[in-house]
Amino acid sequence: MIIGVVSRLERIKGMDMVVPAFAKVWEVHHDVKLVVVGDGSLKGLMMEQAREQGCVDAIEWTGRLAQEELAEWYKKMDIVLMPSRSEGFGLTAIEAMDNGCVVVASNVGGLPEVVRDGEVGLLHRSEDVDDMAEKICRLIDNPKMLDDMKGRVKEYVERFSYERYKELIIDLYQKI
């Protein structure tokens, strides 16, 4: 089971909560791995958290990747975390779902509109490491729920496609 993060490693993105939440999951599920895609000012803190929690060997750090490389990494991930403290839209969630990943995201900003809780992902309380870890464990402990969500994400995410928005804009202009 691969859990991933694709983000700037910054406080606003909630990256200081990722390793503590992962460590709680890893205590129960030693077969999980965390892949951290991105770079930023919190990378050192996150690496220190991993050392303190004893889960260094369960984490892979890719650094920042070019957009064309991301799809290959998303395909390796089962669950993608978005613990943002503030998020306008959630493009990363859409990219993750478009690549077959289930998203566990904080219940802030535009994320609840992008990640339909219980259908294509799970929402956790903002700033709550324990709730995030619980949501991740719920997916791991219930492979049928995870597989069902994975089976819905590709179709679900089509509503955010360029083609869909183009149709909506044309329809709007025709009504005006």
PDB file of C-alpha atoms in Angstrom:
ATOM      1  CA  MET A   1       0.000   0.000   0.000  1.00  0.00           C
ATOM      2  CA  ILE A   2       1.471   3.325  -1.078  1.00  0.00           C
ATOM      3  CA  ILE A   3       0.354   6.597   0.472  1.00  0.00           C
ATOM      4  CA  GLY A   4       1.494   9.714  -1.329  1.00  0.00           C
ATOM      5  CA  VAL A   5       1.789  13.457  -1.059  1.00  0.00           C
ATOM      6  CA  VAL A   6       2.254  15.706  -4.080  1.00  0.00           C
ATOM      7  CA  SER A   7       2.732  19.235  -2.819  1.00  0.00           C
ATOM      8  CA  ARG A   8       4.891  22.142  -1.928  1.00  0.00           C
ATOM      9  CA  LEU A   9       6.254  21.169   1.473  1.00  0.00           C
ATOM     10  CA  GLU A  10       4.856  24.196   3.288  1.00  0.00           C
ATOM     11  CA  ARG A  11       2.788  24.842   6.406  1.00  0.00           C
ATOM     12  CA  ILE A  12      -0.231  26.173   4.459  1.00  0.00           C
ATOM     13  CA  LYS A  13      -0.372  22.789   2.700  1.00  0.00           C
ATOM     14  CA  GLY A  14      -0.386  20.974   6.063  1.00  0.00           C
ATOM     15  CA  MET A  15       2.872  19.169   5.358  1.00  0.00           C
ATOM     16  CA  ASP A  16       3.942  19.344   9.012  1.00  0.00           C
ATOM     17  CA  MET A  17       1.059  16.919   9.765  1.00  0.00           C
ATOM     18  CA  VAL A  18       1.865  14.293   7.114  1.00  0.00           C
ATOM     19  CA  VAL A  19       4.687  12.374   8.809  1.00  0.00           C
ATOM     20  CA  PRO A  20       3.022  12.331  12.265  1.00  0.00           C
ATOM     21  CA  ALA A  21      -0.191  10.956  10.676  1.00  0.00           C
ATOM     22  CA  PHE A  22       1.762   8.442   8.580  1.00  0.00           C
ATOM     23  CA  ALA A  23       3.704   7.308  11.673  1.00  0.00           C
ATOM     24  CA  LYS A  24       0.403   6.501  13.430  1.00  0.00           C
ATOM     25  CA  VAL A  25      -0.693   4.446  10.417  1.00  0.00           C
ATOM     26  CA  TRP A  26       2.716   2.770  10.151  1.00  0.00           C
ATOM     27  CA  GLU A  27       2.544   1.661  13.813  1.00  0.00           C
ATOM     28  CA  VAL A  28      -0.405  -0.543  12.835  1.00  0.00           C
ATOM     29  CA  HIS A  29       0.435  -1.307   9.191  1.00  0.00           C
ATOM     30  CA  HIS A  30       4.172  -1.910   8.707  1.00  0.00           C
ATOM     31  CA  ASP A  31       3.634  -2.769   5.040  1.00  0.00           C
ATOM     32  CA  VAL A  32       2.638   0.794   4.044  1.00  0.00           C
ATOM     33  CA  LYS A  33       5.002   3.244   2.400  1.00  0.00           C
ATOM     34  CA  LEU A  34       4.852   7.021   2.090  1.00  0.00           C
ATOM     35  CA  VAL A  35       6.060   8.792  -1.040  1.00  0.00           C
ATOM     36  CA  VAL A  36       6.676  12.524  -0.707  1.00  0.00           C
ATOM     37  CA  VAL A  37       6.736  14.318  -4.064  1.00  0.00           C
ATOM     38  CA  GLY A  38       7.740  17.936  -3.722  1.00  0.00           C
ATOM     39  CA  ASP A  39      10.099  20.273  -2.000  1.00  0.00           C
ATOM     40  CA  GLY A  40       9.867  23.244   0.299  1.00  0.00           C
ATOM     41  CA  SER A  41      10.791  24.828   3.580  1.00  0.00           C
ATOM     42  CA  LEU A  42       9.374  21.966   5.694  1.00  0.00           C
ATOM     43  CA  LYS A  43      11.377  19.140   4.127  1.00  0.00           C
ATOM     44  CA  GLY A  44      13.970  19.211   6.912  1.00  0.00           C
ATOM     45  CA  LEU A  45      11.278  19.197   9.598  1.00  0.00           C
ATOM     46  CA  MET A  46       9.477  16.306   7.907  1.00  0.00           C
ATOM     47  CA  MET A  47      12.709  14.293   7.692  1.00  0.00           C
ATOM     48  CA  GLU A  48      13.376  14.976  11.370  1.00  0.00           C
ATOM     49  CA  GLN A  49       9.830  13.873  12.251  1.00  0.00           C
ATOM     50  CA  ALA A  50      10.454  10.632  10.332  1.00  0.00           C
ATOM     51  CA  ARG A  51      13.671  10.018  12.308  1.00  0.00           C
ATOM     52  CA  GLU A  52      11.925  10.755  15.618  1.00  0.00           C
ATOM     53  CA  GLN A  53       9.009   8.466  14.755  1.00  0.00           C
ATOM     54  CA  GLY A  54      11.297   5.668  13.525  1.00  0.00           C
ATOM     55  CA  CYS A  55       9.698   5.426  10.095  1.00  0.00           C
ATOM     56  CA  VAL A  56      12.543   6.778   7.933  1.00  0.00           C
ATOM     57  CA  ASP A  57      12.870   3.559   5.941  1.00  0.00           C
ATOM     58  CA  ALA A  58       9.155   3.620   5.085  1.00  0.00           C
ATOM     59  CA  ILE A  59       9.373   7.024   3.358  1.00  0.00           C
ATOM     60  CA  GLU A  60      10.677   7.857  -0.118  1.00  0.00           C
ATOM     61  CA  TRP A  61      11.517  11.472  -0.950  1.00  0.00           C
ATOM     62  CA  THR A  62      11.457  12.223  -4.686  1.00  0.00           C
ATOM     63  CA  GLY A  63      11.904  15.975  -4.524  1.00  0.00           C
ATOM     64  CA  ARG A  64      10.193  18.211  -7.016  1.00  0.00           C
ATOM     65  CA  LEU A  65       9.246  16.497 -10.293  1.00  0.00           C
ATOM     66  CA  ALA A  66       8.347  17.724 -13.745  1.00  0.00           C
ATOM     67  CA  GLN A  67       4.634  17.529 -14.573  1.00  0.00           C
ATOM     68  CA  GLU A  68       5.173  14.719 -17.091  1.00  0.00           C
ATOM     69  CA  GLU A  69       6.804  12.561 -14.385  1.00  0.00           C
ATOM     70  CA  LEU A  70       3.921  12.905 -11.930  1.00  0.00           C
ATOM     71  CA  ALA A  71       1.530  10.500 -13.690  1.00  0.00           C
ATOM     72  CA  GLU A  72       3.969   7.623 -13.182  1.00  0.00           C
ATOM     73  CA  TRP A  73       4.211   8.392  -9.477  1.00  0.00           C
ATOM     74  CA  TYR A  74       0.445   8.782  -9.087  1.00  0.00           C
ATOM     75  CA  LYS A  75       0.002   5.342 -10.663  1.00  0.00           C
ATOM     76  CA  LYS A  76       2.094   3.847  -7.843  1.00  0.00           C
ATOM     77  CA  MET A  77      -0.024   5.503  -5.135  1.00  0.00           C
ATOM     78  CA  ASP A  78      -3.218   4.100  -3.648  1.00  0.00           C
ATOM     79  CA  ILE A  79      -4.051   7.042  -1.385  1.00  0.00           C
ATOM     80  CA  VAL A  80      -3.040  10.692  -1.794  1.00  0.00           C
ATOM     81  CA  LEU A  81      -3.069  13.052   1.195  1.00  0.00           C
ATOM     82  CA  MET A  82      -4.090  16.714   1.029  1.00  0.00           C
ATOM     83  CA  PRO A  83      -4.044  18.021   4.612  1.00  0.00           C
ATOM     84  CA  SER A  84      -4.157  21.685   3.524  1.00  0.00           C
ATOM     85  CA  ARG A  85      -4.996  24.446   5.952  1.00  0.00           C
ATOM     86  CA  SER A  86      -6.335  26.506   3.053  1.00  0.00           C
ATOM     87  CA  GLU A  87      -7.109  25.345  -0.482  1.00  0.00           C
ATOM     88  CA  GLY A  88      -8.978  27.227  -3.170  1.00  0.00           C
ATOM     89  CA  PHE A  89      -9.747  24.417  -5.570  1.00  0.00           C
ATOM     90  CA  GLY A  90      -7.644  21.277  -5.155  1.00  0.00           C
ATOM     91  CA  LEU A  91      -6.052  20.598  -8.526  1.00  0.00           C
ATOM     92  CA  THR A  92      -3.794  17.970  -6.941  1.00  0.00           C
ATOM     93  CA  ALA A  93      -6.888  16.044  -5.811  1.00  0.00           C
ATOM     94  CA  ILE A  94      -8.218  16.078  -9.373  1.00  0.00           C
ATOM     95  CA  GLU A  95      -4.877  14.940 -10.799  1.00  0.00           C
ATOM     96  CA  ALA A  96      -4.683  12.162  -8.197  1.00  0.00           C
ATOM     97  CA  MET A  97      -8.213  10.940  -8.889  1.00  0.00           C
ATOM     98  CA  ASP A  98      -7.624  11.126 -12.640  1.00  0.00           C
ATOM     99  CA  ASN A  99      -4.776   8.667 -12.049  1.00  0.00           C
ATOM    100  CA  GLY A 100      -6.897   6.286  -9.964  1.00  0.00           C
ATOM    101  CA  CYS A 101      -5.948   7.440  -6.454  1.00  0.00           C
ATOM    102  CA  VAL A 102      -8.318   7.861  -3.522  1.00  0.00           C
ATOM    103  CA  VAL A 103      -7.833  11.196  -1.760  1.00  0.00           C
ATOM    104  CA  VAL A 104      -7.812  11.859   1.980  1.00  0.00           C
ATOM    105  CA  ALA A 105      -8.117  15.627   2.356  1.00  0.00           C
ATOM    106  CA  SER A 106      -8.816  18.200   5.015  1.00  0.00           C
ATOM    107  CA  ASN A 107     -12.328  19.573   5.127  1.00  0.00           C
ATOM    108  CA  VAL A 108     -11.362  23.135   4.129  1.00  0.00           C
ATOM    109  CA  GLY A 109     -11.828  25.539   1.235  1.00  0.00           C
ATOM    110  CA  GLY A 110     -12.744  23.954  -2.075  1.00  0.00           C
ATOM    111  CA  LEU A 111     -11.619  20.444  -1.122  1.00  0.00           C
ATOM    112  CA  PRO A 112     -15.068  19.229   0.041  1.00  0.00           C
ATOM    113  CA  GLU A 113     -16.447  20.175  -3.385  1.00  0.00           C
ATOM    114  CA  VAL A 114     -13.717  18.273  -5.209  1.00  0.00           C
ATOM    115  CA  VAL A 115     -13.393  15.269  -2.875  1.00  0.00           C
ATOM    116  CA  ARG A 116     -16.869  13.879  -2.291  1.00  0.00           C
ATOM    117  CA  ASP A 117     -16.592  12.395   1.202  1.00  0.00           C
ATOM    118  CA  GLY A 118     -17.313   8.669   1.285  1.00  0.00           C
ATOM    119  CA  GLU A 119     -17.678   8.424  -2.497  1.00  0.00           C
ATOM    120  CA  VAL A 120     -14.236   9.098  -3.994  1.00  0.00           C
ATOM    121  CA  GLY A 121     -12.265   9.923  -0.875  1.00  0.00           C
ATOM    122  CA  LEU A 122     -12.474  10.844   2.771  1.00  0.00           C
ATOM    123  CA  LEU A 123     -12.353  14.229   4.463  1.00  0.00           C
ATOM    124  CA  HIS A 124     -10.657  14.733   7.819  1.00  0.00           C
ATOM    125  CA  ARG A 125     -10.988  17.552  10.294  1.00  0.00           C
ATOM    126  CA  SER A 126      -8.534  20.348   9.585  1.00  0.00           C
ATOM    127  CA  GLU A 127      -5.462  20.396  11.852  1.00  0.00           C
ATOM    128  CA  ASP A 128      -6.321  16.910  13.176  1.00  0.00           C
ATOM    129  CA  VAL A 129      -3.472  14.405  12.742  1.00  0.00           C
ATOM    130  CA  ASP A 130      -5.398  11.686  14.578  1.00  0.00           C
ATOM    131  CA  ASP A 131      -8.452  12.075  12.338  1.00  0.00           C
ATOM    132  CA  MET A 132      -6.276  12.000   9.217  1.00  0.00           C
ATOM    133  CA  ALA A 133      -4.549   8.813  10.421  1.00  0.00           C
ATOM    134  CA  GLU A 134      -7.931   7.273  11.264  1.00  0.00           C
ATOM    135  CA  LYS A 135      -9.255   7.995   7.759  1.00  0.00           C
ATOM    136  CA  ILE A 136      -6.157   6.439   6.167  1.00  0.00           C
ATOM    137  CA  CYS A 137      -6.482   3.348   8.388  1.00  0.00           C
ATOM    138  CA  ARG A 138     -10.171   3.085   7.541  1.00  0.00           C
ATOM    139  CA  LEU A 139      -9.253   2.742   3.858  1.00  0.00           C
ATOM    140  CA  ILE A 140      -6.425   0.288   4.510  1.00  0.00           C
ATOM    141  CA  ASP A 141      -8.561  -1.827   6.855  1.00  0.00           C
ATOM    142  CA  ASN A 142     -11.436  -1.898   4.385  1.00  0.00           C
ATOM    143  CA  PRO A 143      -9.973  -2.915   0.992  1.00  0.00           C
ATOM    144  CA  LYS A 144     -13.452  -3.242  -0.531  1.00  0.00           C
ATOM    145  CA  MET A 145     -14.245   0.395   0.308  1.00  0.00           C
ATOM    146  CA  LEU A 146     -10.868   1.471  -1.109  1.00  0.00           C
ATOM    147  CA  ASP A 147     -11.392  -0.554  -4.290  1.00  0.00           C
ATOM    148  CA  ASP A 148     -14.951   0.767  -4.696  1.00  0.00           C
ATOM    149  CA  MET A 149     -13.699   4.346  -4.397  1.00  0.00           C
ATOM    150  CA  LYS A 150     -10.849   3.648  -6.824  1.00  0.00           C
ATOM    151  CA  GLY A 151     -13.441   2.293  -9.253  1.00  0.00           C
ATOM    152  CA  ARG A 152     -15.384   5.570  -9.130  1.00  0.00           C
ATOM    153  CA  VAL A 153     -12.643   8.210  -9.244  1.00  0.00           C
ATOM    154  CA  LYS A 154     -11.932   8.234 -12.999  1.00  0.00           C
ATOM    155  CA  GLU A 155     -15.570   8.710 -13.977  1.00  0.00           C
ATOM    156  CA  TYR A 156     -16.185  11.170 -11.135  1.00  0.00           C
ATOM    157  CA  VAL A 157     -13.265  13.411 -12.069  1.00  0.00           C
ATOM    158  CA  GLU A 158     -14.571  13.852 -15.631  1.00  0.00           C
ATOM    159  CA  ARG A 159     -16.902  16.541 -14.262  1.00  0.00           C
ATOM    160  CA  PHE A 160     -13.820  18.731 -13.823  1.00  0.00           C
ATOM    161  CA  SER A 161     -12.496  18.249 -17.363  1.00  0.00           C
ATOM    162  CA  TYR A 162     -11.883  21.063 -19.807  1.00  0.00           C
ATOM    163  CA  GLU A 163     -14.503  19.573 -22.137  1.00  0.00           C
ATOM    164  CA  ARG A 164     -17.133  19.634 -19.391  1.00  0.00           C
ATOM    165  CA  TYR A 165     -16.380  23.263 -18.515  1.00  0.00           C
ATOM    166  CA  LYS A 166     -16.451  24.240 -22.179  1.00  0.00           C
ATOM    167  CA  GLU A 167     -19.937  22.696 -22.499  1.00  0.00           C
ATOM    168  CA  LEU A 168     -21.133  24.580 -19.412  1.00  0.00           C
ATOM    169  CA  ILE A 169     -19.783  27.911 -20.701  1.00  0.00           C
ATOM    170  CA  ILE A 170     -21.376  27.401 -24.149  1.00  0.00           C
ATOM    171  CA  ASP A 171     -24.663  26.497 -22.476  1.00  0.00           C
ATOM    172  CA  LEU A 172     -24.459  29.595 -20.290  1.00  0.00           C
ATOM    173  CA  TYR A 173     -23.794  31.882 -23.277  1.00  0.00           C
ATOM    174  CA  GLN A 174     -26.674  30.338 -25.210  1.00  0.00           C
ATOM    175  CA  LYS A 175     -29.021  31.092 -22.318  1.00  0.00           C
ATOM    176  CA  ILE A 176     -27.859  34.704 -22.141  1.00  0.00           C
TER     177      ILE A 176
END
